[in-house]
Short mmCIF file of C-alpha atoms in Angstrom, two decimals:
data_model
loop_
_atom_site.label_atom_id
_atom_site.label_comp_id
_atom_site.label_asym_id
_atom_site.label_seq_id
_atom_site.Cartn_x
_atom_site.Cartn_y
_atom_site.Cartn_z
CA MET S 1 -4.28 -14.26 30.55
CA GLU S 2 -6.91 -15.96 28.38
CA THR S 3 -6.38 -16.90 24.81
CA ILE S 4 -8.46 -17.22 21.68
CA ASP S 5 -8.01 -20.85 20.74
CA ALA S 6 -8.91 -21.37 17.15
CA THR S 7 -7.47 -24.25 14.73
CA ASN S 8 -8.35 -25.53 11.40
CA GLU S 9 -9.70 -28.68 13.30
CA ASP S 10 -12.55 -26.17 14.46
CA LEU S 11 -13.77 -26.21 11.00
CA ARG S 12 -14.31 -30.31 10.94
CA ASN S 13 -14.17 -32.17 14.25
CA ALA S 14 -13.98 -29.56 17.23
CA ASP S 15 -17.36 -31.04 18.28
CA PRO S 16 -17.53 -34.56 16.38
CA GLU S 17 -21.08 -34.92 17.74
CA THR S 18 -22.41 -31.89 16.25
CA THR S 19 -20.25 -31.10 13.32
CA GLU S 20 -21.99 -31.92 9.78
CA VAL S 21 -19.06 -31.76 7.63
CA ASN S 22 -18.19 -35.45 6.37
CA SER S 23 -15.56 -36.76 4.18
CA THR S 24 -17.63 -36.52 1.00
CA GLU S 25 -18.34 -32.75 1.73
CA LEU S 26 -14.56 -32.01 2.28
CA GLU S 27 -13.41 -33.82 -0.95
CA GLY S 28 -16.32 -31.48 -2.63
CA PHE S 29 -14.48 -28.35 -1.15
CA LYS S 30 -11.20 -29.62 -2.13
CA HIS S 31 -12.26 -30.15 -5.63
CA ARG S 32 -14.00 -26.58 -6.03
CA VAL S 33 -10.87 -25.22 -4.28
CA ASP S 34 -8.31 -26.94 -6.95
CA GLU S 35 -10.51 -25.62 -9.85
CA ILE S 36 -10.32 -22.10 -8.50
CA PHE S 37 -6.46 -22.18 -8.27
CA THR S 38 -6.30 -23.46 -11.62
CA LYS S 39 -8.55 -20.56 -12.67
CA VAL S 40 -6.31 -18.22 -10.78
CA ASP S 41 -3.13 -19.58 -12.60
CA GLU S 42 -4.69 -18.85 -16.10
CA LEU S 43 -6.00 -15.45 -14.96
CA GLU S 44 -2.41 -14.51 -13.52
CA GLN S 45 -1.09 -15.33 -17.12
CA ARG S 46 -3.33 -13.17 -18.87
CA VAL S 47 -2.93 -10.35 -16.24
CA SER S 48 0.77 -10.62 -17.01
CA GLU S 49 0.13 -10.34 -20.58
CA VAL S 50 -1.90 -6.96 -20.12
CA GLU S 51 0.64 -5.62 -17.95
CA GLU S 52 3.32 -6.37 -20.20
CA PHE S 53 1.61 -4.87 -23.23
CA TYR S 54 0.69 -1.36 -21.18
CA LEU S 55 4.34 -1.35 -19.73
CA ASN S 56 5.67 -1.67 -23.43
CA SER S 57 3.18 1.09 -24.53
CA SER S 58 4.14 3.43 -21.66
CA GLU S 59 7.78 3.16 -22.40
CA LYS S 60 7.06 3.51 -26.35
CA GLN S 61 8.55 0.47 -27.20
CA PRO S 62 7.70 -1.23 -30.53
CA ASN S 63 5.10 -3.85 -29.92
CA ASN S 64 5.89 -7.41 -31.64
CA ALA S 65 2.94 -9.49 -32.18
CA LYS S 66 5.12 -12.62 -31.79
CA GLY S 67 7.11 -11.30 -28.87
CA SER S 68 7.72 -13.21 -25.57
CA SER S 69 3.93 -13.40 -24.75
CA ILE S 70 2.86 -15.92 -22.25
CA VAL S 71 -0.61 -16.10 -23.35
CA LYS S 72 -1.30 -18.96 -25.45
CA GLU S 73 -1.92 -18.48 -29.19
CA LYS S 74 -5.35 -19.85 -29.04
CA ASP S 75 -6.20 -17.28 -26.16
CA LYS S 76 -4.85 -14.39 -28.21
CA GLU S 77 -6.78 -15.30 -31.20
CA LYS S 78 -9.99 -15.01 -29.02
CA TYR S 79 -9.18 -11.45 -28.11
CA ILE S 80 -7.27 -10.01 -30.95
CA PRO S 81 -9.22 -10.71 -34.29
CA ARG S 82 -8.84 -6.97 -35.16
CA ILE S 83 -5.04 -7.35 -34.79
CA LYS S 84 -4.80 -10.22 -37.20
CA LYS S 85 -7.17 -8.16 -39.56
CA GLN S 86 -5.01 -5.11 -39.28
CA GLN S 87 -1.74 -7.33 -39.81
CA GLN S 88 -3.38 -8.86 -42.98
CA GLU S 89 -4.30 -5.72 -44.27
CA ALA S 90 -0.66 -4.04 -43.82
CA ALA S 91 0.47 -7.34 -45.69
CA ARG S 92 -1.71 -6.48 -48.50
CA LYS S 93 -0.63 -2.81 -48.67
CA GLU S 94 2.87 -3.81 -48.63
CA ALA S 95 2.34 -6.11 -51.36
CA ALA S 96 0.79 -3.27 -53.38
CA ALA S 97 3.72 -0.89 -52.71
CA ALA S 98 6.47 -3.40 -53.44
CA LYS S 99 4.49 -3.97 -56.90
CA ARG S 100 4.36 -0.06 -57.53
CA MET S 101 8.06 0.21 -56.67
CA GLN S 102 8.88 -2.58 -59.08
CA GLU S 103 7.02 -0.64 -61.67
CA LEU S 104 8.94 2.47 -61.01
CA MET S 105 12.22 0.38 -61.20
CA ARG S 106 11.07 -0.87 -64.65
CA GLN S 107 10.60 2.79 -65.91
CA PHE S 108 14.03 3.48 -64.35
CA GLY S 109 15.48 0.59 -66.48
CA THR S 110 14.56 2.37 -69.51
CA ILE S 111 16.44 5.35 -68.32
CA LEU S 112 19.56 3.42 -67.34
CA ARG S 113 19.22 1.35 -71.15
CA GLN S 114 19.31 4.88 -72.79
CA ILE S 115 22.25 5.90 -70.78
CA THR S 116 24.07 2.55 -71.39
CA GLN S 117 23.47 2.52 -75.16
CA HIS S 118 25.16 6.13 -75.31
CA LYS S 119 28.42 6.08 -77.36
CA TRP S 120 30.41 7.29 -74.40
CA ALA S 121 29.08 4.60 -72.06
CA TRP S 122 31.54 2.10 -72.79
CA PRO S 123 34.32 3.13 -70.05
CA PHE S 124 31.61 2.60 -67.34
CA MET S 125 30.12 -0.62 -68.20
CA GLN S 126 32.60 -2.89 -66.43
CA PRO S 127 34.77 -2.40 -63.26
CA VAL S 128 38.04 -0.54 -63.46
CA ASP S 129 40.86 -2.60 -64.40
CA VAL S 130 43.06 -1.03 -61.65
CA GLU S 131 45.96 -3.46 -62.16
CA GLY S 132 45.60 -3.64 -65.92
CA LEU S 133 45.73 0.22 -66.35
CA GLY S 134 48.45 0.58 -63.56
CA LEU S 135 46.13 2.70 -61.47
CA HIS S 136 48.00 1.97 -58.20
CA ASP S 137 46.42 4.87 -56.46
CA TYR S 138 42.93 4.28 -57.54
CA TYR S 139 41.89 3.01 -54.13
CA GLU S 140 43.32 5.61 -52.27
CA VAL S 141 41.21 7.97 -54.18
CA ILE S 142 38.19 6.27 -55.01
CA GLU S 143 36.38 4.83 -51.42
CA ARG S 144 33.68 3.12 -53.41
CA PRO S 145 33.97 1.79 -57.02
CA MET S 146 30.81 1.48 -59.15
CA ASP S 147 29.79 0.41 -62.76
CA PHE S 148 26.84 -0.34 -64.73
CA THR S 149 27.48 -4.12 -64.76
CA THR S 150 27.56 -4.29 -60.94
CA ILE S 151 24.34 -2.21 -60.92
CA LYS S 152 22.53 -4.50 -63.40
CA ASN S 153 23.59 -7.71 -61.26
CA GLN S 154 22.25 -5.98 -57.99
CA MET S 155 19.02 -5.21 -59.79
CA GLU S 156 18.54 -8.66 -60.77
CA ALA S 157 19.44 -10.15 -57.31
CA LYS S 158 16.91 -12.58 -56.00
CA ASP S 159 18.25 -13.50 -52.76
CA GLY S 160 17.00 -10.27 -51.00
CA ALA S 161 20.23 -8.31 -51.43
CA GLY S 162 19.10 -6.31 -54.40
CA TYR S 163 18.07 -2.82 -54.30
CA LYS S 164 15.07 -1.76 -52.43
CA ASN S 165 14.01 1.20 -54.23
CA VAL S 166 14.74 3.44 -57.06
CA ARG S 167 16.81 5.86 -55.26
CA GLU S 168 19.27 3.32 -54.30
CA ILE S 169 19.79 2.49 -57.89
CA CYS S 170 20.05 6.35 -58.74
CA ALA S 171 22.64 6.88 -56.14
CA ASP S 172 24.82 4.26 -57.70
CA VAL S 173 24.59 5.30 -61.19
CA ARG S 174 25.59 8.84 -60.09
CA LEU S 175 28.37 7.42 -58.18
CA ILE S 176 29.70 5.98 -61.59
CA PHE S 177 30.09 9.24 -62.94
CA THR S 178 31.19 11.19 -59.66
CA ASN S 179 34.15 8.70 -59.28
CA ALA S 180 35.13 8.88 -62.91
CA MET S 181 35.27 12.77 -62.38
CA GLU S 182 37.16 12.53 -59.34
CA TYR S 183 39.75 10.51 -60.12
CA ASN S 184 40.21 11.83 -64.00
CA HIS S 185 41.37 15.55 -64.56
CA GLU S 186 38.79 17.91 -66.07
CA ASN S 187 40.71 18.07 -69.22
CA THR S 188 40.71 14.17 -69.90
CA ASP S 189 38.21 12.22 -72.23
CA VAL S 190 36.88 10.10 -69.32
CA HIS S 191 36.18 13.17 -67.16
CA VAL S 192 34.24 14.76 -69.84
CA MET S 193 32.22 11.63 -70.96
CA ALA S 194 31.23 11.27 -67.43
CA LYS S 195 30.23 14.86 -66.92
CA THR S 196 28.19 14.64 -70.00
CA LEU S 197 26.48 11.35 -69.36
CA LEU S 198 25.70 12.46 -65.64
CA ALA S 199 23.97 15.38 -66.93
CA LYS S 200 22.03 13.61 -69.59
CA PHE S 201 20.98 11.05 -66.52
CA ASP S 202 19.93 13.79 -64.03
CA GLU S 203 17.72 15.39 -67.05
CA LYS S 204 15.81 11.90 -67.42
CA TRP S 205 15.83 11.35 -63.56
CA LEU S 206 14.23 14.46 -62.85
CA GLN S 207 11.19 13.36 -65.24
CA LEU S 208 10.58 10.20 -63.08
CA LEU S 209 11.45 11.94 -59.70
CA PRO S 210 7.83 13.13 -58.91
CA LYS S 211 6.47 9.71 -59.55
CA VAL S 212 9.18 8.61 -56.86
CA THR S 213 8.37 11.17 -54.55
CA GLU S 214 4.72 10.48 -54.93
CA GLU S 215 5.20 6.89 -54.21
CA GLU S 216 7.44 7.50 -51.22
CA LYS S 217 5.13 9.96 -49.56
CA ARG S 218 1.93 7.45 -50.08
CA ARG S 219 4.03 4.53 -48.59
CA GLU S 220 5.20 6.82 -45.61
CA GLU S 221 1.24 7.78 -44.96
CA GLU S 222 0.31 4.06 -45.55
CA GLU S 223 2.99 2.64 -42.97
CA ALA S 224 1.70 5.44 -40.48
CA GLU S 225 -1.71 4.44 -40.91
CA THR S 226 -1.11 1.00 -40.51
CA GLN S 227 1.19 1.35 -37.31
CA LEU S 228 -1.75 3.48 -35.89
CA ASN S 229 -4.41 0.76 -36.86
CA ILE S 230 -2.41 -2.20 -35.29
CA GLN S 231 -1.53 -0.03 -32.13
CA LEU S 232 -5.65 1.07 -31.78
CA ALA S 233 -6.53 -2.78 -32.40
CA GLN S 234 -3.98 -3.91 -29.69
CA GLU S 235 -5.06 -1.27 -27.21
CA SER S 236 -8.73 -2.35 -27.79
CA ALA S 237 -8.10 -5.84 -27.51
CA HIS S 238 -6.25 -5.60 -24.46
CA ALA S 239 -8.82 -3.23 -22.89
CA LYS S 240 -11.31 -5.97 -23.60
CA MET S 241 -9.16 -8.56 -22.06
CA ALA S 242 -8.77 -6.51 -18.96
CA ARG S 243 -12.65 -6.15 -18.81
CA ASP S 244 -13.03 -9.71 -19.33
CA LEU S 245 -10.30 -10.56 -16.74
CA SER S 246 -12.02 -8.15 -14.03
CA ASN S 247 -15.29 -9.93 -14.63
CA GLU S 248 -13.70 -13.23 -14.16
CA LEU S 249 -11.73 -12.32 -10.99
CA TYR S 250 -15.33 -10.92 -9.62
CA GLU S 251 -16.49 -14.57 -10.49
CA VAL S 252 -13.71 -16.26 -8.63
CA ASP S 253 -14.00 -14.03 -5.60
CA MET S 254 -17.70 -14.93 -5.55
CA HIS S 255 -17.08 -18.66 -5.65
CA LEU S 256 -14.38 -17.88 -2.73
CA GLU S 257 -17.01 -16.31 -0.64
CA GLU S 258 -19.46 -19.12 -1.48
CA LEU S 259 -17.04 -21.58 -0.38
CA ARG S 260 -16.27 -19.61 2.87
CA GLU S 261 -20.02 -19.48 3.51
CA MET S 262 -20.74 -23.20 2.87
CA LEU S 263 -17.65 -24.01 5.13
CA LEU S 264 -18.53 -21.63 8.13
CA GLN S 265 -22.13 -22.92 8.07
CA SER S 266 -21.00 -26.72 8.29
CA CYS S 267 -19.47 -25.57 11.55
CA ARG S 268 -20.60 -26.11 14.97
CA LYS S 269 -22.09 -23.02 16.65
CA ILE S 270 -19.82 -20.75 18.87
CA THR S 271 -20.19 -21.34 22.70
CA THR S 272 -20.94 -18.79 25.19
CA GLU S 273 -17.51 -19.12 26.62
CA GLU S 274 -15.81 -18.84 23.14
CA LYS S 275 -18.14 -15.80 22.63
CA ARG S 276 -16.66 -14.20 25.99
CA LYS S 277 -12.94 -15.07 25.12
CA LEU S 278 -13.72 -13.66 21.74
CA GLY S 279 -14.81 -10.33 23.30
CA VAL S 280 -11.62 -10.19 25.52
CA GLY S 281 -9.61 -10.84 22.58
CA LEU S 282 -11.02 -7.97 20.56
CA THR S 283 -10.02 -5.56 23.57
CA ARG S 284 -6.64 -6.66 23.14
CA LEU S 285 -6.01 -6.07 19.58
CA SER S 286 -4.07 -2.96 18.27
CA PRO S 287 -5.94 -0.18 16.62
CA GLU S 288 -5.19 -1.35 12.83
CA HIS S 289 -6.08 -4.95 13.73
CA LEU S 290 -9.35 -3.67 15.70
CA SER S 291 -10.34 -1.76 12.40
CA LYS S 292 -9.92 -4.76 10.29
CA ALA S 293 -12.19 -6.78 12.74
CA LEU S 294 -14.72 -4.25 12.62
CA GLU S 295 -14.69 -4.43 8.86
CA ILE S 296 -15.19 -8.18 9.04
CA VAL S 297 -18.50 -7.44 11.26
CA ALA S 298 -19.59 -4.77 8.54
CA GLN S 299 -19.18 -7.19 5.63
CA ASN S 300 -22.21 -9.14 6.80
CA ASN S 301 -23.97 -6.22 8.57
CA THR S 302 -24.58 -3.08 6.16
CA SER S 303 -26.06 -1.14 9.25
CA PHE S 304 -22.94 -1.38 11.19
CA GLU S 305 -20.62 1.59 10.98
CA ALA S 306 -17.14 0.28 11.45
CA THR S 307 -15.49 3.81 10.81
CA VAL S 308 -17.13 6.12 13.66
CA GLU S 309 -14.91 7.00 16.71
CA GLU S 310 -17.03 4.84 19.26
CA VAL S 311 -18.61 1.58 18.17
CA GLU S 312 -20.71 -0.83 20.34
CA LEU S 313 -20.14 -4.21 19.05
CA ASP S 314 -23.10 -6.84 20.43
CA ILE S 315 -21.20 -10.42 20.17
CA ASP S 316 -24.59 -12.26 20.71
CA ALA S 317 -26.19 -10.28 17.76
CA GLN S 318 -23.57 -11.51 15.35
CA SER S 319 -24.23 -14.41 12.94
CA GLU S 320 -22.23 -17.46 13.12
CA SER S 321 -20.01 -16.93 9.96
CA THR S 322 -19.34 -13.73 11.40
CA LEU S 323 -18.21 -15.01 14.58
CA TRP S 324 -15.99 -17.72 13.20
CA LYS S 325 -14.30 -15.33 10.96
CA LEU S 326 -13.67 -12.96 13.73
CA LYS S 327 -12.32 -16.06 15.90
CA PHE S 328 -9.80 -17.03 13.39
CA PHE S 329 -8.87 -13.48 12.61
CA VAL S 330 -8.34 -12.51 16.43
CA LYS S 331 -6.29 -15.60 16.96
CA ASP S 332 -3.93 -14.73 14.10
CA ALA S 333 -3.80 -10.99 14.92
CA LEU S 334 -2.81 -11.79 18.60
CA GLU S 335 -0.05 -14.23 17.65
CA ILE S 336 1.43 -11.53 15.23
CA GLN S 337 1.06 -8.83 18.23
CA GLY S 338 2.77 -11.33 20.58
CA LYS S 339 5.65 -12.13 18.14
CA SER S 340 6.44 -8.41 17.83
CA SER S 341 6.22 -7.86 21.68
CA THR S 342 8.65 -10.71 22.15
CA ILE S 343 11.14 -9.13 19.62
CA ALA S 344 10.63 -5.60 21.48
CA GLY S 345 11.25 -7.23 24.83
CA LYS S 346 14.51 -9.16 23.64
CA THR S 347 15.80 -5.93 22.14
CA ASN S 348 15.02 -3.94 25.33
CA ASP S 349 16.85 -6.76 27.57
CA ILE S 350 20.01 -6.49 25.36
CA SER S 351 20.19 -2.79 25.58
CA SER S 352 19.82 -2.98 29.36
CA GLU S 353 22.66 -5.51 29.47
CA CYS S 354 24.95 -3.30 27.29
CA ALA S 355 24.26 -0.20 29.55
CA ALA S 356 25.03 -2.31 32.80
CA ALA S 357 28.16 -3.72 31.36
CA ALA S 358 29.33 -0.27 30.01
CA THR S 359 28.46 1.24 33.83
CA ASN S 360 30.39 -1.75 35.23
CA SER S 361 33.54 -1.32 33.07
CA LYS S 362 33.51 2.55 34.05
CA ARG S 363 33.48 1.64 37.53
CA LYS S 364 36.45 -0.78 37.11
CA ARG S 365 38.57 1.78 35.30
CA ASP S 366 37.94 4.33 38.04
CA ALA S 367 38.89 2.01 40.80
CA THR S 368 42.08 1.11 38.71
CA ASP S 369 42.87 4.80 38.26
CA ALA S 370 42.22 5.51 41.90
CA ILE S 371 44.59 2.60 42.98
CA ALA S 372 47.38 3.74 40.52
CA LYS S 373 47.50 7.52 41.84
CA ASN S 374 47.54 6.03 45.53
CA ALA S 375 50.60 3.87 44.42
CA LYS S 376 52.25 6.91 43.08
CA LYS S 377 51.89 8.74 46.09
CA GLN S 378 53.28 6.25 48.47
CA SER S 379 56.25 5.78 46.07
CA ARG S 380 57.14 9.51 46.47
CA LYS S 381 57.50 9.19 50.30
CA ILE S 382 60.02 6.40 50.31
CA PRO S 383 63.41 7.88 50.93
CA SER S 384 66.01 7.13 48.48
#
């Protein structure tokens, strides 16, 4: 059986007298291949970034601009200037909203001063002296104590632990009075004082509430708009990145094709004997491998129809680059088919051996049973 012999040496020194590839050319090839590998590594990183973004988007996970991105920051800045602009705009709006909320807190502070200056406010200015007043069951009744001094301290806190909005302060002011009303009976002075001040506070709070509601609605709309703008900017940036990646991958593919052609053109010509062996090898290919071989022919021959049912392939009419591509492909394909056949053959041999062993075992059992039966018959004939 004839074989298709082709090794990497065919590219360089299969025929030393006719091969034009020298060490300088080989170094040039190696340098260009190294450049392509470096470029491919960079593209793989950027492809991973795009895949990660769209995966997070499809799973509706929040995007973090400073997340575990594997793309360098300088590369990001090239693609996402809109995102940075949107983030800066979001920061500006956030600062403006915080300033407006501070103004609301200032107005709320005016209400607070009016309540604390009332003649009945003194029982609520400091934390309840539970031990001094002997209120042993106070913490059993009141889950969260509150007073105006605690509220004042939290409003003035600078470590970020203070109130974030007016509603939080309002809730604590109401808690002062509801705690007092819950712990003290209705007919006690403290209960009446708390109920009276709560009514006065609610009256003044209702005057400020429309502004608070308007600000909350505005802030919610701004946050939704900012989030949408950032999302759109991210999608636009990654779409541009994907387009650029597609173009650069196409360029890499073109460079590789140029290298292939340069390499193949530097090879010696295929001999008549090699063409004959190539033809024989093509007839031994599986249908799948044969289809791929015909696709190789069609790449350099646009008029060649590789998908029709019957194909006539003129080996002599093919270009040298096509013949070299076919030679290496057929060699690899036949090696794969040979390995598959060897494995299948070994499997069949093992199955045959197992079947033979089972048959022999059955014959031995049958013979043993026959001997045993014969021995029983003979033992019955022996007189006692």
